[in-house]
Amino acid sequence: MTSGRPVLVVTDMQNGFVREQSAHIVPVVVDLVRRWQVAGGDTLFTRYLNYPGSPFERFFNWQRLQSSPDIDFVSELCSYADQGVVLDKRIYSPFTSEGLALFKRHGWEEFYFCGIATESCVLKGAVDAFEHDFTPWLIADASASHAGAEAHEAGLLVARRFIGPGQVIGLADIPDELTSP
């Protein structure tokens, strides 16, 4: 597949991932989602759900994002999520069997990734899109890491190596027809 119907993938914009290091991205993503939806574009909101005994709990001793309010989308995005498609996931990537069926049903072949965290869930989604022969775009200035700027930059470096340097873009690089009515 080369380039088909685009979707904005809003990755894990949940209370449990928004910290001092990633809070600055919330208004940026809200504005992007608003403009994308006003232009009539499809939006996919991923929501990570941790669970007892998960690899994150076993290997990182990390028990967050198992219940509300951690798992809830940031309040600024709730009304937009209601207008989009929500995909719950228990791994980094939206490329689960349920996700792949959803992508096929909607005809999505071009994925614009933004959200939290650049070096993990955003990156993994973009890499999986690439490996499934879809067109991935990682929007650098609409992504952040709750681990800070160094982790964000590391994620961008790895993304350029995995999906191609031209696939890591800025908000200004998104085609106007995707964000303007």
Coordinates of N, CA and C in Angstrom, one line a residue:
M1 N 0.8 -1.2 0.0 CA 0.0 0.0 0.0 C 0.9 1.2 0.0
T2 N 0.5 2.2 -0.7 CA 1.3 3.4 -0.7 C 0.7 4.4 0.2
S3 N -0.4 5.1 -0.3 CA -1.0 6.1 0.6 C -2.5 6.0 0.3
G4 N -3.3 5.8 1.4 CA -4.7 5.7 1.3 C -5.3 6.7 2.3
R5 N -6.5 6.3 2.8 CA -7.2 7.2 3.6 C -6.4 7.5 4.9
P6 N -6.2 8.8 5.3 CA -5.4 9.1 6.4 C -6.3 9.1 7.7
V7 N -5.6 8.8 8.8 CA -6.2 8.9 10.1 C -5.1 9.5 11.1
L8 N -5.6 10.3 12.0 CA -4.8 10.9 13.0 C -4.9 10.0 14.2
V9 N -3.7 9.4 14.6 CA -3.7 8.5 15.8 C -3.2 9.3 17.0
V10 N -4.1 9.5 17.9 CA -3.9 10.3 19.1 C -3.5 9.3 20.2
T11 N -2.2 9.2 20.4 CA -1.6 8.1 21.2 C -1.6 8.4 22.7
D12 N -2.4 7.6 23.5 CA -2.3 7.5 24.9 C -2.3 8.9 25.7
M13 N -3.2 9.8 25.2 CA -3.3 11.1 25.9 C -4.2 10.9 27.1
Q14 N -3.6 10.2 28.1 CA -4.3 9.9 29.3 C -3.7 10.5 30.6
N15 N -4.5 10.7 31.6 CA -4.1 11.4 32.8 C -2.8 10.8 33.4
G16 N -2.7 9.5 33.3 CA -1.5 8.9 33.9 C -0.2 9.1 33.2
F17 N -0.3 9.6 32.0 CA 1.0 9.9 31.2 C 1.3 11.4 31.1
V18 N 0.4 12.2 31.6 CA 0.6 13.6 31.5 C 1.3 14.1 32.8
R19 N 2.5 14.5 32.7 CA 3.3 14.9 33.8 C 3.9 16.3 33.4
E20 N 4.7 16.8 34.3 CA 5.4 18.1 34.0 C 6.1 18.1 32.7
Q21 N 6.8 16.9 32.4 CA 7.6 16.8 31.1 C 6.7 16.7 29.9
S22 N 5.5 16.3 30.0 CA 4.6 16.1 28.8 C 3.4 17.0 28.8
A23 N 3.1 17.7 29.8 CA 1.9 18.5 29.8 C 1.8 19.6 28.7
H24 N 3.0 20.1 28.3 CA 3.0 21.1 27.3 C 2.4 20.6 25.9
I25 N 2.3 19.4 25.7 CA 1.8 18.8 24.5 C 0.3 18.8 24.4
V26 N -0.4 18.8 25.6 CA -1.8 18.7 25.6 C -2.5 19.8 24.8
P27 N -2.3 21.1 24.9 CA -3.0 22.0 24.1 C -2.6 21.9 22.6
V28 N -1.4 21.5 22.3 CA -0.9 21.3 20.9 C -1.8 20.2 20.3
V29 N -1.9 19.1 21.0 CA -2.7 17.9 20.4 C -4.2 18.3 20.3
V30 N -4.7 19.0 21.3 CA -6.1 19.4 21.3 C -6.4 20.2 20.1
D31 N -5.5 21.2 19.8 CA -5.7 22.1 18.6 C -5.6 21.3 17.3
L32 N -4.6 20.3 17.3 CA -4.5 19.5 16.1 C -5.7 18.7 15.8
V33 N -6.2 18.0 16.9 CA -7.4 17.2 16.8 C -8.6 18.0 16.4
R34 N -8.8 19.2 17.0 CA -9.9 20.0 16.6 C -9.9 20.4 15.1
R35 N -8.7 20.8 14.6 CA -8.6 21.2 13.2 C -8.8 20.0 12.3
W36 N -8.3 18.8 12.7 CA -8.4 17.6 11.9 C -9.9 17.2 11.8
Q37 N -10.6 17.2 12.9 CA -12.0 16.8 12.9 C -12.9 17.8 12.2
V38 N -12.6 19.1 12.3 CA -13.3 20.1 11.6 C -13.2 19.9 10.1
A39 N -12.0 19.5 9.7 CA -11.7 19.2 8.3 C -12.4 17.9 7.8
G40 N -13.0 17.2 8.7 CA -13.7 16.0 8.4 C -12.8 14.7 8.4
G41 N -11.7 14.8 9.0 CA -10.8 13.7 9.1 C -11.1 12.7 10.2
D42 N -10.6 11.5 10.0 CA -10.8 10.4 11.0 C -9.8 10.5 12.1
T43 N -10.2 10.3 13.3 CA -9.3 10.3 14.4 C -9.4 9.0 15.2
L44 N -8.3 8.4 15.6 CA -8.2 7.2 16.4 C -7.5 7.6 17.7
F45 N -8.2 7.4 18.8 CA -7.7 7.6 20.1 C -7.3 6.3 20.8
T46 N -6.0 6.1 21.0 CA -5.6 4.9 21.7 C -5.6 5.1 23.2
R47 N -5.9 4.1 23.9 CA -5.9 4.1 25.4 C -5.2 2.9 25.9
Y48 N -4.1 3.1 26.6 CA -3.4 2.0 27.2 C -4.0 1.6 28.5
L49 N -4.2 0.3 28.7 CA -4.7 -0.2 29.9 C -3.7 -1.3 30.4
N50 N -3.1 -0.9 31.6 CA -2.2 -1.9 32.3 C -3.1 -2.9 33.0
Y51 N -2.5 -4.0 33.4 CA -3.3 -5.0 34.1 C -2.4 -5.7 35.1
P52 N -3.0 -6.3 36.1 CA -2.2 -7.0 37.1 C -1.4 -8.2 36.4
G53 N -0.1 -8.3 36.7 CA 0.7 -9.3 36.1 C 1.2 -9.0 34.7
S54 N 1.0 -7.8 34.2 CA 1.5 -7.4 32.9 C 3.0 -7.4 32.9
P55 N 3.6 -7.4 31.7 CA 5.0 -7.3 31.6 C 5.5 -6.0 32.3
F56 N 4.7 -4.9 32.2 CA 5.1 -3.7 32.8 C 5.2 -3.8 34.3
E57 N 4.2 -4.6 34.9 CA 4.3 -4.8 36.3 C 5.4 -5.7 36.7
R58 N 5.6 -6.8 35.9 CA 6.6 -7.8 36.3 C 8.0 -7.3 36.1
F59 N 8.3 -6.6 35.0 CA 9.7 -6.2 34.7 C 10.0 -4.8 35.1
F60 N 9.0 -3.9 35.2 CA 9.3 -2.5 35.6 C 8.8 -2.2 37.0
N61 N 8.0 -3.2 37.6 CA 7.3 -2.9 38.8 C 6.5 -1.7 38.7
W62 N 5.8 -1.5 37.6 CA 5.0 -0.4 37.3 C 3.5 -0.8 37.3
Q63 N 2.8 -0.2 38.2 CA 1.4 -0.5 38.4 C 0.4 0.6 38.0
R64 N 0.9 1.6 37.4 CA 0.0 2.7 37.1 C -0.9 2.3 35.9
L65 N -1.8 3.2 35.5 CA -2.8 3.0 34.4 C -3.5 1.7 34.4
Q66 N -4.0 1.4 35.6 CA -4.8 0.2 35.8 C -6.3 0.6 36.1
S67 N -6.5 1.9 36.5 CA -7.9 2.3 36.8 C -8.0 3.8 36.6
S68 N -9.2 4.3 36.8 CA -9.5 5.7 36.7 C -9.0 6.4 37.9
P69 N -8.5 7.6 37.8 CA -8.5 8.5 36.7 C -7.3 8.4 35.8
D70 N -6.3 7.5 36.2 CA -5.1 7.3 35.3 C -5.4 7.0 33.9
I71 N -6.3 6.1 33.7 CA -6.6 5.6 32.3 C -7.5 6.5 31.5
D72 N -8.1 7.5 32.1 CA -9.0 8.4 31.4 C -8.2 9.3 30.5
F73 N -8.8 9.7 29.4 CA -8.3 10.7 28.5 C -8.2 12.0 29.3
V74 N -7.3 12.9 28.9 CA -7.2 14.2 29.5 C -8.5 14.9 29.2
S75 N -9.0 15.6 30.1 CA -10.4 16.2 30.0 C -10.6 17.0 28.7
E76 N -9.5 17.7 28.3 CA -9.6 18.6 27.1 C -9.9 17.8 25.8
L77 N -9.6 16.5 25.8 CA -9.8 15.7 24.6 C -11.1 14.8 24.7
C78 N -11.8 14.8 25.8 CA -12.9 13.8 25.9 C -14.0 14.1 24.9
S79 N -14.4 15.3 24.6 CA -15.4 15.5 23.6 C -15.0 15.1 22.2
Y80 N -13.7 15.3 21.9 CA -13.1 14.9 20.6 C -13.1 13.4 20.5
A81 N -12.7 12.7 21.6 CA -12.6 11.3 21.6 C -14.0 10.7 21.3
D82 N -15.1 11.3 21.8 CA -16.4 10.9 21.5 C -16.8 11.0 20.1
Q83 N -16.1 11.9 19.3 CA -16.4 12.0 17.9 C -15.5 11.2 17.0
G84 N -14.5 10.5 17.7 CA -13.6 9.7 17.0 C -13.8 8.2 17.3
V85 N -12.8 7.4 17.1 CA -12.8 6.0 17.3 C -11.8 5.8 18.5
V86 N -12.2 5.0 19.5 CA -11.3 4.7 20.6 C -10.9 3.2 20.5
L87 N -9.6 3.0 20.7 CA -9.1 1.6 20.7 C -8.3 1.4 22.0
D88 N -8.8 0.5 22.8 CA -8.1 0.1 24.0 C -7.0 -0.9 23.7
K89 N -5.9 -0.8 24.3 CA -4.8 -1.7 24.0 C -4.0 -2.0 25.3
R90 N -3.4 -3.2 25.3 CA -2.6 -3.6 26.5 C -1.1 -3.7 26.1
I91 N -0.8 -3.2 25.0 CA 0.6 -3.2 24.5 C 1.0 -1.8 24.0
Y92 N 2.2 -1.6 23.6 CA 2.6 -0.2 23.2 C 1.8 0.2 21.9
S93 N 1.6 -0.7 21.0 CA 1.1 -0.4 19.7 C -0.4 -0.6 19.5
P94 N -1.0 0.2 18.6 CA -2.4 -0.1 18.2 C -2.5 -1.2 17.2
F95 N -1.4 -1.8 16.8 CA -1.5 -2.9 15.8 C -1.7 -4.2 16.4
T96 N -2.8 -4.3 17.1 CA -3.3 -5.6 17.6 C -4.2 -6.2 16.6
S97 N -4.7 -7.4 16.8 CA -5.7 -8.0 15.8 C -6.9 -7.2 15.8
E98 N -7.4 -6.6 16.9 CA -8.6 -5.8 16.9 C -8.3 -4.5 16.1
G99 N -7.1 -3.9 16.3 CA -6.7 -2.7 15.6 C -6.6 -2.9 14.1
L100 N -5.9 -4.0 13.7 CA -5.8 -4.3 12.3 C -7.2 -4.4 11.6
A101 N -8.1 -5.1 12.3 CA -9.5 -5.2 11.7 C -10.1 -3.9 11.6
L102 N -9.9 -3.0 12.6 CA -10.5 -1.7 12.6 C -9.9 -0.8 11.5
F103 N -8.6 -0.9 11.3 CA -8.0 -0.2 10.2 C -8.5 -0.6 8.8
K104 N -8.7 -1.9 8.7 CA -9.2 -2.4 7.4 C -10.7 -1.9 7.2
R105 N -11.5 -2.0 8.2 CA -12.9 -1.6 8.2 C -13.0 -0.1 7.8
H106 N -12.1 0.7 8.3 CA -12.2 2.1 8.0 C -11.4 2.5 6.7
G107 N -10.7 1.6 6.2 CA -9.9 1.9 5.0 C -8.7 2.8 5.3
W108 N -8.2 2.8 6.5 CA -7.0 3.6 6.9 C -5.7 3.0 6.4
E109 N -5.0 3.7 5.6 CA -3.7 3.3 5.1 C -2.5 4.2 5.4
E110 N -2.9 5.4 5.8 CA -1.9 6.5 6.1 C -2.2 6.9 7.5
F111 N -1.1 6.8 8.4 CA -1.3 7.1 9.8 C -0.4 8.2 10.2
Y112 N -1.0 9.3 10.8 CA -0.3 10.4 11.4 C -0.3 10.2 12.9
F113 N 0.8 10.0 13.5 CA 0.9 9.7 14.9 C 1.3 10.9 15.7
C114 N 0.7 11.1 16.9 CA 1.0 12.1 17.8 C 0.7 11.6 19.2
G115 N 1.1 12.3 20.3 CA 0.7 11.9 21.6 C 1.9 11.6 22.5
I116 N 1.7 10.7 23.4 CA 2.6 10.3 24.5 C 2.8 8.8 24.5
A117 N 3.9 8.3 24.6 CA 5.3 8.9 24.7 C 6.0 8.6 23.4
T118 N 6.8 9.6 23.0 CA 7.5 9.6 21.7 C 8.3 8.3 21.5
E119 N 9.1 8.0 22.6 CA 10.1 6.9 22.5 C 9.5 5.5 22.7
S120 N 8.2 5.4 23.0 CA 7.6 4.1 23.3 C 6.4 3.9 22.4
C121 N 5.2 4.3 22.9 CA 4.0 4.0 22.2 C 3.8 4.7 20.9
V122 N 4.2 6.0 20.8 CA 4.1 6.7 19.5 C 5.1 6.0 18.5
L123 N 6.3 5.8 18.9 CA 7.3 5.2 18.0 C 6.9 3.8 17.6
K124 N 6.4 3.0 18.6 CA 6.1 1.6 18.2 C 4.9 1.6 17.2
G125 N 3.9 2.4 17.4 CA 2.8 2.5 16.5 C 3.3 2.8 15.1
A126 N 4.2 3.8 15.0 CA 4.7 4.3 13.7 C 5.5 3.1 13.0
V127 N 6.4 2.5 13.8 CA 7.2 1.3 13.3 C 6.3 0.2 12.8
D128 N 5.2 -0.1 13.6 CA 4.3 -1.2 13.2 C 3.6 -0.8 11.9
A129 N 3.2 0.5 11.8 CA 2.5 0.9 10.5 C 3.5 0.6 9.4
F130 N 4.7 1.0 9.5 CA 5.7 0.8 8.5 C 5.8 -0.7 8.1
E131 N 5.9 -1.5 9.2 CA 6.1 -2.9 8.9 C 4.9 -3.6 8.4
H132 N 3.7 -3.0 8.5 CA 2.5 -3.6 7.9 C 2.2 -2.9 6.5
D133 N 3.2 -2.2 6.0 CA 3.2 -1.6 4.7 C 2.2 -0.5 4.5
F134 N 1.9 0.2 5.7 CA 1.1 1.4 5.7 C 2.1 2.6 5.6
T135 N 1.6 3.8 5.4 CA 2.4 5.0 5.4 C 2.3 5.6 6.8
P136 N 3.5 5.6 7.5 CA 3.5 6.3 8.8 C 4.1 7.7 8.8
W137 N 3.5 8.6 9.6 CA 4.1 9.9 9.8 C 4.1 10.1 11.3
L138 N 5.2 10.5 11.8 CA 5.3 10.9 13.3 C 5.4 12.4 13.4
I139 N 4.5 13.0 14.0 CA 4.4 14.4 14.2 C 5.2 14.8 15.4
A140 N 6.5 15.3 15.2 CA 7.4 15.5 16.3 C 7.0 16.5 17.3
D141 N 6.4 17.6 16.8 CA 6.0 18.7 17.7 C 4.6 18.6 18.2
A142 N 4.0 17.4 18.0 CA 2.7 17.1 18.6 C 2.9 15.8 19.4
S143 N 4.1 15.5 19.8 CA 4.4 14.3 20.6 C 5.3 14.8 21.7
A144 N 5.3 14.0 22.8 CA 6.2 14.3 23.9 C 6.4 13.0 24.7
S145 N 7.4 13.1 25.7 CA 7.6 12.0 26.6 C 7.5 12.4 28.0
H146 N 6.8 11.6 28.8 CA 6.7 11.9 30.2 C 8.0 11.7 30.9
A147 N 9.0 11.2 30.2 CA 10.4 11.0 30.7 C 11.3 12.2 30.4
G148 N 10.7 13.2 29.7 CA 11.5 14.4 29.4 C 12.0 14.5 28.0
A149 N 12.6 15.7 27.7 CA 13.0 16.0 26.3 C 14.1 15.1 25.8
E150 N 15.0 14.6 26.6 CA 16.0 13.6 26.1 C 15.4 12.3 25.6
A151 N 14.4 11.8 26.3 CA 13.7 10.6 25.8 C 12.9 10.9 24.5
H152 N 12.3 12.1 24.5 CA 11.5 12.5 23.2 C 12.5 12.5 22.0
E153 N 13.6 13.2 22.2 CA 14.6 13.3 21.1 C 15.2 11.9 20.7
A154 N 15.4 11.1 21.7 CA 15.9 9.7 21.4 C 14.8 9.0 20.6
G155 N 13.5 9.1 20.9 CA 12.5 8.5 20.1 C 12.5 9.0 18.7
L156 N 12.7 10.3 18.5 CA 12.7 10.9 17.1 C 13.9 10.4 16.4
L157 N 15.0 10.3 17.0 CA 16.2 9.7 16.4 C 16.0 8.3 15.9
V158 N 15.4 7.5 16.8 CA 15.1 6.1 16.4 C 14.1 6.0 15.3
A159 N 13.0 6.8 15.4 CA 12.0 6.9 14.4 C 12.6 7.2 13.0
R160 N 13.5 8.1 12.9 CA 14.1 8.5 11.6 C 14.8 7.3 11.1
R161 N 15.4 6.5 11.9 CA 16.2 5.3 11.5 C 15.3 4.1 11.1
F162 N 14.1 4.0 11.8 CA 13.2 2.9 11.5 C 12.2 3.2 10.4
I163 N 11.6 4.4 10.3 CA 10.6 4.6 9.3 C 11.0 5.6 8.2
G164 N 12.2 6.2 8.3 CA 12.7 7.1 7.3 C 12.7 8.5 7.8
P165 N 13.8 9.2 7.5 CA 13.9 10.6 8.0 C 12.8 11.5 7.6
G166 N 12.3 11.3 6.4 CA 11.2 12.2 5.9 C 9.9 11.9 6.4
Q167 N 9.7 10.8 7.2 CA 8.5 10.4 7.8 C 8.2 11.1 9.2
V168 N 9.3 11.7 9.7 CA 9.2 12.4 11.0 C 9.0 13.9 10.6
I169 N 7.8 14.4 10.9 CA 7.4 15.8 10.4 C 7.0 16.7 11.5
G170 N 6.8 17.9 11.2 CA 6.3 18.9 12.1 C 4.8 19.2 11.8
L171 N 4.1 19.9 12.6 CA 2.8 20.3 12.4 C 2.6 21.1 11.1
A172 N 3.6 21.9 10.8 CA 3.6 22.7 9.5 C 3.7 21.9 8.3
D173 N 4.1 20.6 8.4 CA 4.3 19.8 7.2 C 3.0 18.9 6.9
I174 N 2.0 19.0 7.8 CA 0.8 18.3 7.5 C 0.1 18.9 6.4
P175 N -0.3 18.2 5.4 CA -1.0 18.8 4.2 C -2.3 19.6 4.7
D176 N -2.4 20.8 4.2 CA -3.5 21.7 4.6 C -4.9 21.1 4.5
E177 N -5.1 20.3 3.5 CA -6.5 19.7 3.3 C -6.9 18.8 4.5
L178 N -5.9 18.3 5.3 CA -6.2 17.5 6.4 C -6.5 18.3 7.7
T179 N -6.2 19.6 7.7 CA -6.5 20.3 8.9 C -7.3 21.6 8.7
S180 N -7.7 21.8 7.5 CA -8.5 23.0 7.1 C -9.8 22.5 6.4
P181 N -11.0 23.1 6.9 CA -12.2 22.7 6.2 C -12.3 23.1 4.8

